[in-house]
Tab-separated table of C-alpha atoms in Angstrom:
chain	number	residue	atom	x	y	z
A	1	MET	CA	-1.338	3.047	8.629
A	2	ASN	CA	-1.112	1.657	12.155
A	3	LYS	CA	0.505	-1.800	12.033
A	4	ASN	CA	-2.188	-3.341	14.253
A	5	ILE	CA	-4.923	-2.134	11.906
A	6	ALA	CA	-2.967	-3.513	8.950
A	7	TYR	CA	-2.794	-6.890	10.722
A	8	VAL	CA	-6.585	-6.858	11.195
A	9	TYR	CA	-7.029	-6.118	7.484
A	10	ILE	CA	-4.844	-9.075	6.503
A	11	LEU	CA	-6.468	-11.459	8.996
A	12	SER	CA	-9.961	-10.452	7.870
A	13	GLY	CA	-9.076	-10.820	4.196
A	14	ALA	CA	-7.545	-14.249	4.784
A	15	ALA	CA	-10.597	-15.411	6.760
A	16	LEU	CA	-12.858	-14.401	3.871
A	17	TRP	CA	-10.594	-16.340	1.493
A	18	GLY	CA	-10.978	-19.330	3.767
A	19	MET	CA	-14.741	-19.263	3.135
A	20	ILE	CA	-14.343	-19.652	-0.622
A	21	GLY	CA	-14.952	-23.413	-0.524
A	22	LEU	CA	-18.558	-22.803	0.536
A	23	PHE	CA	-19.383	-20.982	-2.693
A	24	VAL	CA	-17.157	-22.984	-5.055
A	25	THR	CA	-18.527	-26.344	-3.901
A	26	PHE	CA	-22.109	-25.253	-4.546
A	27	LEU	CA	-21.230	-23.873	-7.996
A	28	TYR	CA	-19.664	-27.247	-8.844
A	29	GLU	CA	-22.817	-29.017	-7.687
A	30	ALA	CA	-24.870	-26.644	-9.866
A	31	GLY	CA	-22.914	-27.816	-12.933
A	32	PHE	CA	-20.060	-25.341	-13.497
A	33	SER	CA	-16.515	-26.420	-14.424
A	34	PRO	CA	-13.361	-25.088	-12.678
A	35	THR	CA	-12.594	-22.765	-15.626
A	36	GLN	CA	-16.147	-21.391	-15.519
A	37	VAL	CA	-15.912	-20.792	-11.760
A	38	VAL	CA	-12.649	-18.880	-12.302
A	39	ALA	CA	-14.400	-16.746	-14.929
A	40	ILE	CA	-17.404	-16.198	-12.641
A	41	ARG	CA	-15.129	-15.076	-9.831
A	42	ALA	CA	-13.130	-12.721	-12.056
A	43	ILE	CA	-16.183	-11.207	-13.770
A	44	SER	CA	-18.233	-10.754	-10.600
A	45	ALA	CA	-15.273	-9.283	-8.725
A	46	SER	CA	-14.551	-6.885	-11.621
A	47	ILE	CA	-18.152	-5.654	-11.634
A	48	PHE	CA	-18.193	-5.091	-7.867
A	49	LEU	CA	-14.774	-3.419	-7.944
A	50	LEU	CA	-15.572	-1.101	-10.858
A	51	PHE	CA	-18.842	-0.097	-9.192
A	52	PHE	CA	-16.938	0.627	-5.961
A	53	VAL	CA	-14.223	2.628	-7.767
A	54	PHE	CA	-16.639	4.800	-9.785
A	55	TRP	CA	-18.723	5.387	-6.683
A	56	LYS	CA	-15.965	6.083	-4.148
A	57	LYS	CA	-12.553	6.600	-5.789
A	58	ARG	CA	-12.734	7.557	-9.450
A	59	GLU	CA	-9.118	8.686	-9.405
A	60	ALA	CA	-8.126	5.067	-8.750
A	61	ILE	CA	-9.149	4.087	-12.282
A	62	LYS	CA	-6.279	6.038	-13.864
A	63	ILE	CA	-3.141	4.125	-14.821
A	64	LYS	CA	-0.421	4.445	-17.437
A	65	LEU	CA	-0.788	2.071	-20.366
A	66	SER	CA	2.864	1.092	-19.958
A	67	ASP	CA	2.080	-0.147	-16.424
A	68	SER	CA	-0.303	-2.781	-17.761
A	69	LYS	CA	2.550	-5.235	-17.351
A	70	TYR	CA	2.021	-5.202	-13.585
A	71	PHE	CA	-1.607	-6.269	-13.969
A	72	VAL	CA	-0.813	-8.875	-16.576
A	73	GLY	CA	1.364	-10.284	-13.780
A	74	THR	CA	-1.169	-10.000	-10.937
A	75	GLY	CA	-4.282	-10.681	-12.987
A	76	VAL	CA	-3.376	-13.148	-15.725
A	77	ILE	CA	-0.202	-14.953	-14.634
A	78	SER	CA	-1.155	-15.071	-10.955
A	79	ILE	CA	-4.927	-14.841	-10.394
A	80	VAL	CA	-6.177	-16.815	-13.412
A	81	PHE	CA	-3.796	-19.745	-12.964
A	82	PHE	CA	-3.899	-19.625	-9.159
A	83	ASN	CA	-7.701	-19.780	-9.158
A	84	TRP	CA	-7.899	-22.518	-11.758
A	85	CYS	CA	-5.407	-24.668	-9.847
A	86	MET	CA	-7.141	-24.025	-6.512
A	87	PHE	CA	-10.660	-24.741	-7.814
A	88	GLU	CA	-9.437	-27.863	-9.611
A	89	ALA	CA	-7.731	-28.975	-6.374
A	90	ILE	CA	-10.965	-28.451	-4.397
A	91	LYS	CA	-12.803	-30.619	-6.923
A	92	GLU	CA	-10.078	-33.284	-7.016
A	93	THR	CA	-9.239	-33.422	-3.284
A	94	SER	CA	-11.118	-31.470	-0.588
A	95	ILE	CA	-11.431	-27.957	0.795
A	96	SER	CA	-9.036	-28.790	3.644
A	97	VAL	CA	-6.297	-30.396	1.528
A	98	SER	CA	-6.475	-27.810	-1.264
A	99	SER	CA	-6.223	-24.947	1.223
A	100	VAL	CA	-3.089	-26.312	2.906
A	101	LEU	CA	-1.392	-27.044	-0.443
A	102	LEU	CA	-2.123	-23.433	-1.339
A	103	TYR	CA	-0.024	-22.490	1.685
A	104	THR	CA	3.129	-23.816	0.122
A	105	ALA	CA	3.108	-20.288	-1.359
A	106	PRO	CA	5.475	-18.779	1.268
A	107	ALA	CA	8.103	-21.361	0.275
A	108	PHE	CA	7.776	-20.231	-3.333
A	109	VAL	CA	7.909	-16.564	-2.248
A	110	MET	CA	11.170	-17.360	-0.460
A	111	ILE	CA	12.647	-18.893	-3.614
A	112	PHE	CA	11.433	-16.046	-5.833
A	113	SER	CA	12.843	-13.467	-3.424
A	114	ARG	CA	16.258	-15.090	-3.711
A	115	PHE	CA	16.281	-14.430	-7.467
A	116	PHE	CA	14.338	-11.155	-7.686
A	117	PHE	CA	15.561	-9.407	-4.523
A	118	LYS	CA	18.827	-11.270	-3.800
A	119	GLU	CA	17.653	-12.311	-0.345
A	120	LEU	CA	19.942	-14.771	1.451
A	121	PHE	CA	19.009	-18.455	1.518
A	122	THR	CA	19.536	-19.202	5.213
A	123	ILE	CA	19.487	-22.378	7.314
A	124	ARG	CA	16.185	-21.188	8.751
A	125	LYS	CA	14.668	-21.009	5.284
A	126	LEU	CA	16.085	-24.386	4.307
A	127	LEU	CA	14.513	-25.882	7.438
A	128	ALA	CA	11.157	-24.323	6.490
A	129	LEU	CA	11.401	-25.851	3.010
A	130	ILE	CA	12.104	-29.303	4.444
A	131	ILE	CA	9.176	-29.052	6.884
A	132	THR	CA	6.899	-27.864	4.059
A	133	PHE	CA	7.974	-30.846	1.957
A	134	ILE	CA	7.336	-33.295	4.817
A	135	GLY	CA	3.994	-31.647	5.545
A	136	CYS	CA	2.919	-32.016	1.920
A	137	ILE	CA	3.846	-35.711	1.931
A	138	LEU	CA	1.683	-36.236	5.017
A	139	VAL	CA	-1.218	-34.187	3.620
A	140	ILE	CA	-1.440	-36.158	0.365
A	141	GLY	CA	-1.266	-39.439	2.315
A	142	LEU	CA	1.597	-40.764	0.195
A	143	PHE	CA	2.502	-43.472	2.712
A	144	GLN	CA	-1.057	-44.247	3.780
A	145	ASN	CA	-3.217	-46.905	2.199
A	146	THR	CA	-6.487	-45.150	3.032
A	147	ASN	CA	-9.443	-43.593	1.249
A	148	GLU	CA	-8.192	-40.165	2.300
A	149	SER	CA	-5.059	-40.381	0.135
A	150	VAL	CA	-4.704	-37.625	-2.468
A	151	THR	CA	-4.046	-38.344	-6.144
A	152	ILE	CA	-0.856	-37.126	-7.801
A	153	TYR	CA	-2.939	-34.869	-10.044
A	154	GLY	CA	-4.743	-33.368	-7.050
A	155	PHE	CA	-1.397	-32.770	-5.355
A	156	LEU	CA	0.131	-31.108	-8.448
A	157	VAL	CA	-2.755	-28.693	-9.046
A	158	GLY	CA	-2.796	-27.900	-5.311
A	159	LEU	CA	0.925	-27.188	-5.452
A	160	GLY	CA	0.329	-25.113	-8.585
A	161	SER	CA	-2.116	-22.929	-6.682
A	162	GLY	CA	0.629	-22.185	-4.148
A	163	PHE	CA	3.098	-21.377	-6.930
A	164	PHE	CA	0.826	-18.881	-8.709
A	165	TYR	CA	-0.480	-17.463	-5.438
A	166	ALA	CA	3.108	-16.653	-4.491
A	167	LEU	CA	3.466	-14.656	-7.700
A	168	TYR	CA	0.672	-12.311	-6.563
A	169	SER	CA	2.795	-11.164	-3.617
A	170	ILE	CA	5.756	-10.505	-5.942
A	171	PHE	CA	3.851	-8.720	-8.731
A	172	GLY	CA	1.595	-6.983	-6.201
A	173	LYS	CA	4.535	-5.462	-4.329
A	174	PHE	CA	5.877	-3.915	-7.540
A	175	ALA	CA	2.421	-2.588	-8.510
A	176	LEU	CA	1.943	-1.030	-5.059
A	177	ILE	CA	5.041	1.097	-5.617
A	178	LYS	CA	3.034	3.237	-8.053
A	179	TYR	CA	-0.632	2.551	-7.318
A	180	SER	CA	-3.064	2.232	-4.411
A	181	SER	CA	-4.394	-1.098	-3.194
A	182	VAL	CA	-7.793	-0.313	-4.753
A	183	THR	CA	-6.253	0.304	-8.180
A	184	VAL	CA	-4.115	-2.831	-7.986
A	185	THR	CA	-7.044	-5.035	-6.927
A	186	THR	CA	-9.426	-3.591	-9.528
A	187	TYR	CA	-7.120	-3.964	-12.505
A	188	THR	CA	-5.976	-7.380	-11.306
A	189	PHE	CA	-9.492	-8.762	-11.712
A	190	VAL	CA	-10.336	-6.751	-14.824
A	191	PHE	CA	-7.291	-8.223	-16.564
A	192	ALA	CA	-8.128	-11.674	-15.192
A	193	ALA	CA	-11.726	-11.457	-16.469
A	194	ILE	CA	-10.608	-10.342	-19.929
A	195	ALA	CA	-8.102	-13.202	-20.121
A	196	ILE	CA	-10.263	-16.101	-18.884
A	197	THR	CA	-13.783	-15.315	-20.203
A	198	PRO	CA	-13.166	-16.235	-23.886
A	199	PHE	CA	-12.027	-19.713	-22.768
A	200	SER	CA	-14.763	-20.323	-20.168
A	201	GLY	CA	-17.727	-21.376	-22.316
A	202	LEU	CA	-20.148	-19.728	-19.875
A	203	TRP	CA	-22.559	-19.088	-22.742
A	204	HIS	CA	-23.110	-22.858	-22.991
A	205	VAL	CA	-24.510	-23.143	-19.445
A	206	GLY	CA	-26.940	-20.226	-19.437
A	207	THR	CA	-29.803	-22.250	-17.943
A	208	ILE	CA	-27.861	-22.730	-14.687
A	209	PHE	CA	-28.040	-18.978	-14.058
A	210	THR	CA	-31.808	-19.219	-13.586
A	211	ASN	CA	-31.189	-20.720	-10.142
A	212	LEU	CA	-31.434	-18.103	-7.363
A	213	GLU	CA	-29.033	-20.057	-5.115
A	214	VAL	CA	-26.432	-19.906	-7.895
A	215	TRP	CA	-26.642	-16.113	-7.847
A	216	LEU	CA	-26.285	-16.069	-4.066
A	217	SER	CA	-23.114	-18.166	-4.410
A	218	ILE	CA	-21.820	-15.857	-7.160
A	219	ILE	CA	-22.406	-12.814	-4.954
A	220	GLY	CA	-20.702	-14.540	-2.034
A	221	LEU	CA	-17.749	-15.543	-4.206
A	222	GLY	CA	-17.387	-12.182	-5.955
A	223	LEU	CA	-18.255	-9.789	-3.121
A	224	PHE	CA	-17.102	-11.421	0.107
A	225	SER	CA	-14.415	-13.980	-0.814
A	226	THR	CA	-12.949	-11.815	-3.578
A	227	LEU	CA	-13.615	-8.068	-3.517
A	228	LEU	CA	-13.562	-7.570	0.255
A	229	ALA	CA	-10.874	-10.219	0.800
A	230	PHE	CA	-8.444	-8.769	-1.742
A	231	LEU	CA	-9.134	-5.145	-0.781
A	232	LEU	CA	-8.440	-5.927	2.872
A	233	TYR	CA	-5.346	-8.054	2.181
A	234	THR	CA	-3.841	-5.670	-0.388
A	235	LYS	CA	-4.541	-2.665	1.861
A	236	GLY	CA	-2.747	-4.411	4.722
A	237	LEU	CA	0.132	-5.280	2.391
A	238	GLU	CA	0.839	-1.541	2.033
A	239	SER	CA	2.057	-1.408	5.652
A	240	VAL	CA	3.170	-4.985	6.309
A	241	GLU	CA	6.040	-6.804	4.586
A	242	SER	CA	4.969	-9.728	2.410
A	243	GLY	CA	6.656	-12.305	4.674
A	244	ARG	CA	4.767	-11.235	7.799
A	245	ALA	CA	1.554	-10.989	5.772
A	246	SER	CA	2.079	-14.631	4.772
A	247	ILE	CA	2.200	-15.592	8.460
A	248	LEU	CA	-1.022	-13.746	9.296
A	249	ALA	CA	-2.765	-15.197	6.260
A	250	THR	CA	-2.345	-18.738	7.603
A	251	VAL	CA	-5.729	-18.172	9.237
A	252	GLU	CA	-7.122	-19.015	5.770
A	253	PRO	CA	-6.407	-22.789	5.782
A	254	VAL	CA	-7.599	-22.932	9.400
A	255	VAL	CA	-10.952	-21.392	8.425
A	256	ALA	CA	-11.146	-23.580	5.296
A	257	THR	CA	-10.422	-26.745	7.290
A	258	LEU	CA	-13.098	-25.860	9.849
A	259	ILE	CA	-15.649	-25.250	7.079
A	260	GLY	CA	-14.705	-28.522	5.392
A	261	PHE	CA	-15.164	-30.399	8.669
A	262	LEU	CA	-18.260	-28.631	10.045
A	263	VAL	CA	-20.211	-27.974	6.821
A	264	PHE	CA	-19.141	-30.723	4.415
A	265	GLN	CA	-18.156	-33.394	6.973
A	266	GLU	CA	-14.742	-33.815	5.366
A	267	LYS	CA	-12.643	-36.386	7.221
A	268	LEU	CA	-8.860	-36.488	7.186
A	269	SER	CA	-6.475	-38.918	8.835
A	270	VAL	CA	-4.461	-37.977	11.912
A	271	TRP	CA	-1.282	-37.807	9.806
A	272	GLN	CA	-2.923	-35.449	7.323
A	273	TYR	CA	-3.802	-33.076	10.155
A	274	VAL	CA	-0.173	-33.342	11.308
A	275	GLY	CA	0.847	-32.392	7.757
A	276	ILE	CA	-1.429	-29.340	7.829
A	277	ILE	CA	0.141	-28.197	11.097
A	278	ALA	CA	3.638	-28.763	9.644
A	279	VAL	CA	2.958	-26.577	6.585
A	280	ILE	CA	1.561	-23.786	8.785
A	281	MET	CA	4.566	-24.078	11.134
A	282	ALA	CA	6.905	-23.729	8.152
A	283	VAL	CA	5.314	-20.372	7.304
A	284	PHE	CA	6.291	-19.113	10.768
A	285	ILE	CA	9.793	-20.600	10.663
A	286	VAL	CA	10.695	-19.065	7.310
A	287	GLN	CA	10.377	-15.524	8.664
A	288	GLU	CA	13.620	-13.877	9.713
A	289	LYS	CA	13.624	-11.690	12.820
A	290	LYS	CA	15.437	-8.875	11.085
A	291	THR	CA	14.939	-6.153	8.526
A	292	ASN	CA	13.193	-7.346	5.387
A	293	HIS	CA	15.577	-6.802	2.452
A	294	THR	CA	12.751	-7.049	-0.074
A	295	ASP	CA	10.928	-4.077	1.409
A	296	ILE	CA	14.150	-2.048	1.565
A	297	LYS	CA	14.764	-2.646	-2.124
A	298	LEU	CA	11.153	-1.826	-3.008
A	299	GLN	CA	11.321	1.390	-0.984
A	300	THR	CA	14.488	2.359	-2.869
A	301	LEU	CA	12.696	1.754	-6.171
A	302	LYS	CA	9.768	3.849	-4.964
A	303	ASN	CA	12.075	6.722	-4.070
A	304	ASP	CA	13.686	6.526	-7.514
A	305	ILE	CA	10.303	6.692	-9.212
């Protein structure tokens, strides 16, 4: 794939992710809990994805049973916990704050890569970690006695979303060695839906589903901010290293912040906006201008397979 086209895929997917607050906020107002919204997202995305696969790419449904471990990683360990943390953070803080805390993910990817792929821990990366840390302090308003300050719980679940989001890039890279982006995305959400639904209690809130606007939000969440977003991002990830993809995906918190400000009239302090900029800057700083060792190792594994 042409690199420029891959960049467009990643940017488009990230922009659609940035719109997720629109749908999640309305589902909260309708009466759903964070766990139920995670289940709704996983189930709706699975239905859309399976319909797409059986209609367009039936061969993409075939996997080896032994490879289920990849999708336990992407679907259960990453997607379920990442979504729960993110949706809880949106409820506890705001769309803007939760989205920027999510973007601590590249720092976690950097740490994971040190252990999984033996990538060097450079001064550049250390600087990015420090800037991320400072940015987070400013975002949560730790030293500000204002109404915009973020609770410790809100900060921790926001940070948790970044941690589990980072795991998707790691597990997803391994899965893409053997399977297409469509297969990886489909089984990610199928496994996520199977894991979260029994704990969701959706059957206790059946009357809420009689609301037409709820179904419009579910379609928006499952089709646009999930199916299309993940298909585009994962497709772009086939031709772009995970580090560079992380840079391009920083359009997500920008879109989320704009939606929070323009649609929900969310107001942050000047220092919180400085913190948002710092976290986004750290994503750029962490990238080395040299060959990506992770992708070399993954290509070697692919050749071996």
